mmCIF file of C-alpha atoms in Angstrom:
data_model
loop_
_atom_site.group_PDB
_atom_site.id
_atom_site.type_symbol
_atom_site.label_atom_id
_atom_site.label_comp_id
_atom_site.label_asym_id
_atom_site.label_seq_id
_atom_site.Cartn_x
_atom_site.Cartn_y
_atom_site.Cartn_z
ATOM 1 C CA UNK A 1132 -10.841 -18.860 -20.549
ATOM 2 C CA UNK A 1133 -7.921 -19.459 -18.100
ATOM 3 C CA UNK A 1134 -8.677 -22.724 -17.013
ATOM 4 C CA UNK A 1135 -7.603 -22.451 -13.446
ATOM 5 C CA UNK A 1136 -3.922 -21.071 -14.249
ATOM 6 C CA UNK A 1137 -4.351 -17.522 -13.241
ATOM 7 C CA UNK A 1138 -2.346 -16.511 -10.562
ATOM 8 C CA UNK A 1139 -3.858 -14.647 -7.837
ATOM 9 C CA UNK A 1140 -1.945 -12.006 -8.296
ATOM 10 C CA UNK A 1141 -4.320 -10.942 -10.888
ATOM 11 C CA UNK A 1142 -6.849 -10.143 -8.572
ATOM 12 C CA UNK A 1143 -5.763 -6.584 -8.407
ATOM 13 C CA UNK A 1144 -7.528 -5.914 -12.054
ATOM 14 C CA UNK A 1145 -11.464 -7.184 -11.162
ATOM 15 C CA UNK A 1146 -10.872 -5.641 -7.187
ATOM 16 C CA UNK A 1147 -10.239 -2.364 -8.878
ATOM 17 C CA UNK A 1148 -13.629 -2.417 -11.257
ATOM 18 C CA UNK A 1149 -15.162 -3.102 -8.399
ATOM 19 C CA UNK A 1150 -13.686 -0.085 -6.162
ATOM 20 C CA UNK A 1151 -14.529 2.224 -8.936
ATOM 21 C CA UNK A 1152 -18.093 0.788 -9.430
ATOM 22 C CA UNK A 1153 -18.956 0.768 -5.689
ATOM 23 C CA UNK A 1154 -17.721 3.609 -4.485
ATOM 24 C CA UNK A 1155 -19.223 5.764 -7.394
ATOM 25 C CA UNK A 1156 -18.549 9.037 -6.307
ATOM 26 C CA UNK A 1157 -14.295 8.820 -5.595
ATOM 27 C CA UNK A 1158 -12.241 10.382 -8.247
ATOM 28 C CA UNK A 1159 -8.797 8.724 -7.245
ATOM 29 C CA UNK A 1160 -8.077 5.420 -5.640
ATOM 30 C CA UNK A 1161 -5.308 3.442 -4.286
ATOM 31 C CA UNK A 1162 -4.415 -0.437 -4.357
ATOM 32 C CA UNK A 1163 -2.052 -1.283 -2.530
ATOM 33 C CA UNK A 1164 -0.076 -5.072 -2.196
ATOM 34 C CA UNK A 1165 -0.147 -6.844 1.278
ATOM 35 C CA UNK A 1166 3.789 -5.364 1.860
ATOM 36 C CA UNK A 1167 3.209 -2.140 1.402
ATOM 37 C CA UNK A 1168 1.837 0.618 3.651
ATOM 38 C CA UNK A 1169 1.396 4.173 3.349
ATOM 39 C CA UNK A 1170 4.181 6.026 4.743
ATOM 40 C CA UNK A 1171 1.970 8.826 6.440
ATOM 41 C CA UNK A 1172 -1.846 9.155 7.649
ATOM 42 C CA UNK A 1173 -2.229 12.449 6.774
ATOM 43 C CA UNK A 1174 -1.666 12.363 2.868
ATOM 44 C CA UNK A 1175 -4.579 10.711 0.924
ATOM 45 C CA UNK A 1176 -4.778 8.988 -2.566
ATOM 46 C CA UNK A 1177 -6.394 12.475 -4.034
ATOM 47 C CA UNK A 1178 -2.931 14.512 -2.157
ATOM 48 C CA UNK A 1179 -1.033 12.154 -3.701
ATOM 49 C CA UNK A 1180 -2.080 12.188 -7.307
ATOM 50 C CA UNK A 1181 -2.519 16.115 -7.201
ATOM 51 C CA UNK A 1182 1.352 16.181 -5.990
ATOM 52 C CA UNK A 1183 2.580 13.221 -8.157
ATOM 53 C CA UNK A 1184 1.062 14.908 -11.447
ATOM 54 C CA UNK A 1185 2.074 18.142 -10.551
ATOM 55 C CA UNK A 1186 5.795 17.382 -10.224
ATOM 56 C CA UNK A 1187 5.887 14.282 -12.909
ATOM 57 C CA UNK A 1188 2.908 15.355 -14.890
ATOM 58 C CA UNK A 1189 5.550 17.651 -17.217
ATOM 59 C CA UNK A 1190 8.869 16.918 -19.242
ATOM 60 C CA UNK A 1191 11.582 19.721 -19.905
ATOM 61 C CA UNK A 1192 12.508 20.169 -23.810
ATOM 62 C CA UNK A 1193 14.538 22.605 -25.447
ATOM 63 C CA UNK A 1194 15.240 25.807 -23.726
ATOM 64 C CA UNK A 1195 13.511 23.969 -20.634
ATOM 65 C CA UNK A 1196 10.660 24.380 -21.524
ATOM 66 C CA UNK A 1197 7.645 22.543 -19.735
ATOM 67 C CA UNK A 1198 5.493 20.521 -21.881
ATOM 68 C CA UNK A 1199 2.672 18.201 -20.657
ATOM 69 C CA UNK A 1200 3.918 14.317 -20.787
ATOM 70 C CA UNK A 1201 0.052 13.414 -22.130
ATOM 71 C CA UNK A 1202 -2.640 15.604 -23.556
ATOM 72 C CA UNK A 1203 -5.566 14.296 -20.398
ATOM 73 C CA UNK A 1204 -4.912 13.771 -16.990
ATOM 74 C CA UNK A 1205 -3.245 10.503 -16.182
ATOM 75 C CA UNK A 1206 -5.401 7.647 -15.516
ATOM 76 C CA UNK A 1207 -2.701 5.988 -14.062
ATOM 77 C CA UNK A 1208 0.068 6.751 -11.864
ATOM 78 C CA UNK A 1209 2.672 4.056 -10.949
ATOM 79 C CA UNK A 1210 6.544 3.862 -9.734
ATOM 80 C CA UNK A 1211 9.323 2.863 -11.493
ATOM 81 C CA UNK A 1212 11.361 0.489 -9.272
ATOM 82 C CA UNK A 1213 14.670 1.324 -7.572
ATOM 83 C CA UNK A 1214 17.850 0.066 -9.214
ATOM 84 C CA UNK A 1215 17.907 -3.568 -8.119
ATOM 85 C CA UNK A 1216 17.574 -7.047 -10.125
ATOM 86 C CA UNK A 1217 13.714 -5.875 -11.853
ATOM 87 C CA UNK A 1218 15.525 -3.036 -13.580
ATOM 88 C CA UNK A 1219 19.199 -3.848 -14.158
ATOM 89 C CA UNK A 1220 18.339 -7.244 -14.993
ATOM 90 C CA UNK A 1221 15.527 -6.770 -16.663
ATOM 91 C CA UNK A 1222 14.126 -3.273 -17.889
ATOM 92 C CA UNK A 1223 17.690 -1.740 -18.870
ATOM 93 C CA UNK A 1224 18.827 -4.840 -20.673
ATOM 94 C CA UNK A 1225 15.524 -5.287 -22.818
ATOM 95 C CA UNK A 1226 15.317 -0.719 -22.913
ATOM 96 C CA UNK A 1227 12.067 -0.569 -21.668
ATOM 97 C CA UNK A 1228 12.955 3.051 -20.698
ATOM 98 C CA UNK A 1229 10.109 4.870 -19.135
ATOM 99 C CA UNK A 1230 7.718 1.660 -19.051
ATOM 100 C CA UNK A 1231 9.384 -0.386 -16.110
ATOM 101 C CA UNK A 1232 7.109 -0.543 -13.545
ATOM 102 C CA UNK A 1233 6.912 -2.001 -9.965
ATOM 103 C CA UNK A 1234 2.991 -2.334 -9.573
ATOM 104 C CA UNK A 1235 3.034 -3.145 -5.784
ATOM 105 C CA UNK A 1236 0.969 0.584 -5.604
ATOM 106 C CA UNK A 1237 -1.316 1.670 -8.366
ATOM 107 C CA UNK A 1238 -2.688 5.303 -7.952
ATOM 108 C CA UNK A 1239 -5.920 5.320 -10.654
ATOM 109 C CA UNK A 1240 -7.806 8.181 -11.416
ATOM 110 C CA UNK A 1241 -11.266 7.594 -12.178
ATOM 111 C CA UNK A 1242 -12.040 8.325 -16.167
ATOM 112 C CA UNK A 1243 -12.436 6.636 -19.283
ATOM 113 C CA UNK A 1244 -8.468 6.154 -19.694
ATOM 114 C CA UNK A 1245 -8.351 3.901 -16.586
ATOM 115 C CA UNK A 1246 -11.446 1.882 -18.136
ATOM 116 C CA UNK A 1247 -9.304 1.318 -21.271
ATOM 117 C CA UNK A 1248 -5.932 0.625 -19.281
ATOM 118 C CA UNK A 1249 -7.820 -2.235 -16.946
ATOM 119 C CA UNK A 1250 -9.631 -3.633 -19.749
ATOM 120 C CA UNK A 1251 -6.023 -3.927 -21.704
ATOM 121 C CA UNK A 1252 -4.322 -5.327 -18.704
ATOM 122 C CA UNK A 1253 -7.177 -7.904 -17.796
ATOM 123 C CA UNK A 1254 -7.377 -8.900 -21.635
ATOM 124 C CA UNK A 1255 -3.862 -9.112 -21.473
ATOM 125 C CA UNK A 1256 -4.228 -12.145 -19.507
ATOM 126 C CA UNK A 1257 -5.042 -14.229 -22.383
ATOM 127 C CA UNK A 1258 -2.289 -13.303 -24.367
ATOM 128 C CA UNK A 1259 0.307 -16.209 -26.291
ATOM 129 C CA UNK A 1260 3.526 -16.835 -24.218
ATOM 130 C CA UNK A 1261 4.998 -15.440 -27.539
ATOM 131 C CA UNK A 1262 3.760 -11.844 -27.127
ATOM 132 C CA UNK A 1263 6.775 -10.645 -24.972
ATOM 133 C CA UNK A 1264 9.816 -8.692 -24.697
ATOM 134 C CA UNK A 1265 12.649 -10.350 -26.703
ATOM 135 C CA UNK A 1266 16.155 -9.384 -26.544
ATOM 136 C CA UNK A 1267 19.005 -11.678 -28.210
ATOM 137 C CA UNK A 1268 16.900 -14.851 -27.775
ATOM 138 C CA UNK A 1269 16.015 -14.063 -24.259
ATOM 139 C CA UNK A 1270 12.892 -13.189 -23.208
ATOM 140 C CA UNK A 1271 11.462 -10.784 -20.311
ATOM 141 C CA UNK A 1272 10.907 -12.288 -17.159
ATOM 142 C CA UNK A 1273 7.324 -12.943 -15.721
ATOM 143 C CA UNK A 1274 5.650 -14.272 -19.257
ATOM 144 C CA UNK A 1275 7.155 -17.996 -19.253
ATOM 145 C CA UNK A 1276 6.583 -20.521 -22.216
ATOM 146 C CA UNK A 1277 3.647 -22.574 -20.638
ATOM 147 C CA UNK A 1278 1.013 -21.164 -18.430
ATOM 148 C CA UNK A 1279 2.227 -17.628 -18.430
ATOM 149 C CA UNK A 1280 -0.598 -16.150 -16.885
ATOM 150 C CA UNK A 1281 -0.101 -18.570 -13.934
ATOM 151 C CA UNK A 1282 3.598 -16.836 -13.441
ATOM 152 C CA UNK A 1283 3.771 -14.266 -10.222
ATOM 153 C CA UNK A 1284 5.105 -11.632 -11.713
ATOM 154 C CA UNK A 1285 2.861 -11.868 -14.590
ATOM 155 C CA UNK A 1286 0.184 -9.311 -13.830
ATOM 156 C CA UNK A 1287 3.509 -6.864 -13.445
ATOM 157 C CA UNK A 1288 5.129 -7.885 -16.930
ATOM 158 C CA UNK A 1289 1.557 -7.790 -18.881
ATOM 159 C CA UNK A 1290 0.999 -4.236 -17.427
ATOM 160 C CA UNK A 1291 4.641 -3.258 -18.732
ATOM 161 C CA UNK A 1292 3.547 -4.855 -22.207
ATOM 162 C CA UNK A 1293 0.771 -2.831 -22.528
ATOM 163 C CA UNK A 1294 2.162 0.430 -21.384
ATOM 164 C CA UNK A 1295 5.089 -0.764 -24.551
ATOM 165 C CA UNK A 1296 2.554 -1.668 -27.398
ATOM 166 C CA UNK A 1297 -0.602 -0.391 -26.678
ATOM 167 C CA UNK A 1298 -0.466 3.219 -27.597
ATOM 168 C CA UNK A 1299 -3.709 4.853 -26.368
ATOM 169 C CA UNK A 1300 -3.118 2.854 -23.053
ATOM 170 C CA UNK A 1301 0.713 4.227 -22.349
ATOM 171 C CA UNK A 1302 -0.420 8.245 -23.163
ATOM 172 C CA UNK A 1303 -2.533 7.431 -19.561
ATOM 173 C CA UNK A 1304 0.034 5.901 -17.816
ATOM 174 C CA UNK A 1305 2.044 7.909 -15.880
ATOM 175 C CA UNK A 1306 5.363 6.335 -14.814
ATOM 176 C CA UNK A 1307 6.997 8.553 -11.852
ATOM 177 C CA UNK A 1308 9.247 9.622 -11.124
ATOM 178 C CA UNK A 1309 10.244 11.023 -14.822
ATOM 179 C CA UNK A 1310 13.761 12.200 -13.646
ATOM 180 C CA UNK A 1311 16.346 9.974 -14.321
ATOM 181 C CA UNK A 1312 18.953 8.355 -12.353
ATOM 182 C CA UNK A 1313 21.033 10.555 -10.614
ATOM 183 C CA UNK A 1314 23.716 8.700 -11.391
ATOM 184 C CA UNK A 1315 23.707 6.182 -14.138
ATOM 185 C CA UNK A 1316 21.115 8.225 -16.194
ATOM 186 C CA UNK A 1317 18.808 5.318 -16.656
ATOM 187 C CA UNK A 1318 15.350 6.529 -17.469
ATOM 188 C CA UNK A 1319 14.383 3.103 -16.197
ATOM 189 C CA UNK A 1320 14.447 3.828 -12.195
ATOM 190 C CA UNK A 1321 16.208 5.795 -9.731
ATOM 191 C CA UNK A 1322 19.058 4.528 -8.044
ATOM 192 C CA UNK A 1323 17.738 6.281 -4.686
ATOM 193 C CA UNK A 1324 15.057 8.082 -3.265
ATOM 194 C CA UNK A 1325 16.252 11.804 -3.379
ATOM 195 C CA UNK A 1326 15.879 15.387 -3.822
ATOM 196 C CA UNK A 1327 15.253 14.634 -7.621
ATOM 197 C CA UNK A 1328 12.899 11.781 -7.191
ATOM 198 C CA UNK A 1329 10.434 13.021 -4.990
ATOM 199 C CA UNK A 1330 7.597 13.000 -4.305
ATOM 200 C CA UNK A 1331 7.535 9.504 -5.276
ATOM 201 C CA UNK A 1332 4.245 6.782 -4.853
ATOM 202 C CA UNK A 1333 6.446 4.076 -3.580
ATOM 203 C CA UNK A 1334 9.580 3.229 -2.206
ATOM 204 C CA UNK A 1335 10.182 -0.906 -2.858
ATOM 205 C CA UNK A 1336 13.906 -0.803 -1.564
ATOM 206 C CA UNK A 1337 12.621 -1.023 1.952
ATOM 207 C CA UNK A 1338 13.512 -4.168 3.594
ATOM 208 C CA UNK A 1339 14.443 -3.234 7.620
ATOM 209 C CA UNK A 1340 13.685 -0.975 10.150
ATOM 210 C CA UNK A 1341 9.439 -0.242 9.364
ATOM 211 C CA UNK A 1342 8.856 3.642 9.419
ATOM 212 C CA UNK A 1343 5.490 4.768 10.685
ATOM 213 C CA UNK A 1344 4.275 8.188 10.170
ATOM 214 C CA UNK A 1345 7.672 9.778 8.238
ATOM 215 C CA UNK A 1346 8.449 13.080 8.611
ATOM 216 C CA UNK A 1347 12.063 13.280 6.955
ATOM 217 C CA UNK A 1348 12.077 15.604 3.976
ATOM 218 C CA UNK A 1349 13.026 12.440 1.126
ATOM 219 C CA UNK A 1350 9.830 10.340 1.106
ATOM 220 C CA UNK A 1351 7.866 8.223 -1.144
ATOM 221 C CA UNK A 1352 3.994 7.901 -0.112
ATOM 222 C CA UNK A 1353 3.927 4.690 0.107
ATOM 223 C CA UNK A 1354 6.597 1.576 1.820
ATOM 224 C CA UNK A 1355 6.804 -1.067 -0.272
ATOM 225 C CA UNK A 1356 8.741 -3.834 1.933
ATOM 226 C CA UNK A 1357 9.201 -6.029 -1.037
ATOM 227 C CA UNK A 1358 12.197 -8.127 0.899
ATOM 228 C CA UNK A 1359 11.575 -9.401 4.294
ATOM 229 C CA UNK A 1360 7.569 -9.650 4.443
ATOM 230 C CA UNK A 1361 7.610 -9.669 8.501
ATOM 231 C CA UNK A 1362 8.528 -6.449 8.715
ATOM 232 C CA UNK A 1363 4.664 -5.738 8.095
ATOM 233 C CA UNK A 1364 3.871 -7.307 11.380
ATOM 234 C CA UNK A 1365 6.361 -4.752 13.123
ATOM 235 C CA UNK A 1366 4.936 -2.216 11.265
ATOM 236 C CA UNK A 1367 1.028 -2.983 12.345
ATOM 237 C CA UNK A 1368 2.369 -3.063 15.779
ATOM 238 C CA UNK A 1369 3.586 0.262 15.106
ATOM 239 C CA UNK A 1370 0.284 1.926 13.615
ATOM 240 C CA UNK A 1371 -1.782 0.683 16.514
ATOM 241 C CA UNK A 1372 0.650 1.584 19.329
ATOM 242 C CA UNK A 1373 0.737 5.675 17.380
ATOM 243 C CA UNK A 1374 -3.215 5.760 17.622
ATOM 244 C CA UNK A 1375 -4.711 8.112 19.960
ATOM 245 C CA UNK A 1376 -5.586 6.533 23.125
ATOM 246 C CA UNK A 1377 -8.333 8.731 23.963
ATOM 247 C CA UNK A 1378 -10.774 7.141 21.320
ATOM 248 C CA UNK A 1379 -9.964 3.784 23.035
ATOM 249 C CA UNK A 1380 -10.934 4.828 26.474
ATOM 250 C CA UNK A 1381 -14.077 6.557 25.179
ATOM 251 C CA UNK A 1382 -15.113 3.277 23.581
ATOM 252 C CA UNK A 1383 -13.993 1.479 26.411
ATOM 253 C CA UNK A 1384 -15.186 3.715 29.506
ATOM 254 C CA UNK A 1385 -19.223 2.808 29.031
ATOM 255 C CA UNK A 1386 -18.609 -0.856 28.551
ATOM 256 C CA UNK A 1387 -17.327 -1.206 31.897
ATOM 257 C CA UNK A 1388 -19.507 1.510 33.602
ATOM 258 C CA UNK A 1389 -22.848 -0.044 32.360
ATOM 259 C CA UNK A 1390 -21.577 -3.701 33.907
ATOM 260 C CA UNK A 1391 -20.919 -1.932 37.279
ATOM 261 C CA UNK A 1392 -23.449 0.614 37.513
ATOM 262 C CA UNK A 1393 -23.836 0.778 41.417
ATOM 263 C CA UNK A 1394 -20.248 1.364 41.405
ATOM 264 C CA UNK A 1395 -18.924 3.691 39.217
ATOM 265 C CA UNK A 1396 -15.895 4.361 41.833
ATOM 266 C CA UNK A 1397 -14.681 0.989 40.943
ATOM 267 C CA UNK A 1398 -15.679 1.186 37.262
ATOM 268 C CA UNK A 1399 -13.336 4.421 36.623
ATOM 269 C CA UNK A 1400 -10.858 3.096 38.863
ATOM 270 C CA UNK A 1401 -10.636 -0.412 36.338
ATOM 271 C CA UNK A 1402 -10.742 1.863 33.178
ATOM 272 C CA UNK A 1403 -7.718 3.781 34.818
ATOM 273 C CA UNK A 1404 -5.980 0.459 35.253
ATOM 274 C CA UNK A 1405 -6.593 -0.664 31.944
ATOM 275 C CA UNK A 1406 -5.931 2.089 29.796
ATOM 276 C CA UNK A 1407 -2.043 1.255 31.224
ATOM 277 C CA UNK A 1408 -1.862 -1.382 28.879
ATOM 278 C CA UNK A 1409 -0.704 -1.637 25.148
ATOM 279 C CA UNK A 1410 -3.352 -0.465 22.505
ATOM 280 C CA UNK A 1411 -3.133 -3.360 20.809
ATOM 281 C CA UNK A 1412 -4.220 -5.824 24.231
ATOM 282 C CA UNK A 1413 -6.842 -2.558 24.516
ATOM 283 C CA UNK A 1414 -8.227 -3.052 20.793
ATOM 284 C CA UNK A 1415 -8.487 -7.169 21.813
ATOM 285 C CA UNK A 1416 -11.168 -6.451 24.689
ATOM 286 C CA UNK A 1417 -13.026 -4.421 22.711
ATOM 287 C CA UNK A 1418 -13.297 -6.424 20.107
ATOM 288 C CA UNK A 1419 -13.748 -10.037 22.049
ATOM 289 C CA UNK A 1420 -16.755 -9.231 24.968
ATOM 290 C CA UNK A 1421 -16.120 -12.781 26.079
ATOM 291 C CA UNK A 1422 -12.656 -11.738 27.153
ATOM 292 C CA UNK A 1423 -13.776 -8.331 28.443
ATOM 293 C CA UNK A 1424 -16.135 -9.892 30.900
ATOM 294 C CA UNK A 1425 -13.268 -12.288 32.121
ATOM 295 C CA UNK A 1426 -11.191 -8.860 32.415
ATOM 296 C CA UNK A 1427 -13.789 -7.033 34.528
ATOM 297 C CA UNK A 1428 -14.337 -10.200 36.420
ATOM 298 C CA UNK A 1429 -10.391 -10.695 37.077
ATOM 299 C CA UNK A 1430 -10.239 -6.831 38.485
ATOM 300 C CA UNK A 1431 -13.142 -7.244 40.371
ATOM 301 C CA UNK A 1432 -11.284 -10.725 42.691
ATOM 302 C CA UNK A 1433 -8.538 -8.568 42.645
ATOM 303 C CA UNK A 1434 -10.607 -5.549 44.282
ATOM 304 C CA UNK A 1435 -12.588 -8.159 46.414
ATOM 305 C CA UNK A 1436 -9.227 -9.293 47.874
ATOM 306 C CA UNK A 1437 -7.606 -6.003 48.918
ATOM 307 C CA UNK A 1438 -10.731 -4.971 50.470
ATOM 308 C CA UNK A 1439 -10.870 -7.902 52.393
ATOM 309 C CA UNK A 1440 -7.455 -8.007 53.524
ATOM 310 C CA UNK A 1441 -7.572 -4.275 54.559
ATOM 311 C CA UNK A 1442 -10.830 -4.996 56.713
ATOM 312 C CA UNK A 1443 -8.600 -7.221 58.268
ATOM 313 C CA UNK A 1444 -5.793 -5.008 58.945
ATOM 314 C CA UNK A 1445 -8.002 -2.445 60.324
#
């Protein structure tokens, strides 16, 4: 068993079986770590896999010619990271090649090869502290000497295990992109995201400046802001304040028409008023009723005082 010392961080594994087991009739799914967000709303995990395989799914060989990097769809898609500390410090040093992953976005596609890849990866949890990557007496980060399953990053380095011993797993995986660095050559990540690297699934060298919605023509699917974790909270603030306001005021509207009923005037004139405000104070009301009423009750003083004071004008 693993008396106590898994990290959460393996939760990603038995959230996954469940995905696939209650939503029985999805093909391709999508986890995704608390950082990360998907970099448009139009492009879905099925898009993404689809594009992904298409432009990664094939390697060039002699006479570039295309040849299929696995014999069965991938079961598995997942990024390589960018060239910081996880692969010059770790993957290039220890030539782990294709098999250096950054598993902060997991694109599975539903088949027996993803049963076979989870099952690996969950068993993997049990492994001996010994069963690592070893290069001149040091070994690979994320699988320490005593309670390595307990580690952070060890969900991450006993994925990249399997993908480097586990044969029938790694013919699943799919690492993207395939391309290597533009510059360096590495096969271990790309040193940017460019014309050669895209599409990607995720781009983990975000750290400032949240983009919602992307349009620019170099994009990964997915923004992985691995470095300054409040950038997320920007971010949501973003994605709310983007949504249509329409569907706010249509949820809104009959709320505050059924509390005024013999005076609709008034009720339309409040909804006007309110729909003013941010989306994100709109989304609060309709999601508190307590602090709706207190709303309505507020405008209606407010109304109750200017019609006073212009009765007295008059």
């Amino acid at each position: 068993g693993d008396n106590g010392t898994l990290h959460p961080v393996w939760g990603r594994v038995p959230a996954t079986v469940l995905a696939m087991r209650t939503f029985r009739r999805a093909r391709v799914f999508l986890y995704l770590d608390t950082d990360a967000m998907l970099a448009s709303p139009r492009i879905g995990p099925s898009d993404m896999y689809r594009a992904l395989v298409a432009k990664h799914g094939v390697e060039r060989g002699e006479n570039d010619t295309a040849r299929p990097t696995s014999v069965e769809p991938p079961s598995l898609v997942v990024n390589k990271p960018t060239k910081r500390w996880l692969c010059q410090k770790q993957c290039e040093v220890f030539g782990l090649g294709h098999g250096c992953f950054n598993s902060g976005a997991l694109l599975w596609h539903r088949s027996e090869g993803a049963i076979l890849i989870l099952r690996s990866w969950w068993e993997s949890r049990l492994d001996d502290p010994s069963m690592n990557f070893v290069r001149d007496g040091k070994v690979f980060y994320g699988w320490p000497s005593t309670y390595p399953a307990r580690d952070k990053m060890s969900e991450q380095n006993r994925l990249m295990y399997v993908y480097g011993t586990n044969v029938e797993a790694a013919r699943r995986i799919l690492p993207v992109p395939r391309q290597p660095g533009s510059i360096s050559g590495t096969t271990s990540c790309p040193e940017e995201v460019d014309d050669a690297h895209v599409p990607c699934l995720q781009d983990d060298h975000k750290s400032h400046n949240p983009e919602w919605d992307r349009k620019r023509r170099f994009s990964c699917f997915v923004n992985h802001y691995s470095i300054t974790k409040n950038t997320m909270h920007e971010l949501c603030e973003q994605v709310i304040e983007s949504s249509d306001k329409e569907s706010i005021r249509e949820r809104l509207s009959p709320l505050i028409r059924r509390t005024l009923p013999d005076n609709l005037d008034l009720a339309d004139s409040m909804i006007e008023g309110l729909m003013t405000r941010r989306n994100a104070e709109l989304l609060g009301l309709l999601d508190d009723p307590n602090e709706l009423d207190k709303t309505i009750r507020e405008w209606m003083d407010i109304m109750e005082k200017f019609q006073s004071m212009t009765t007295v004008n008059n």
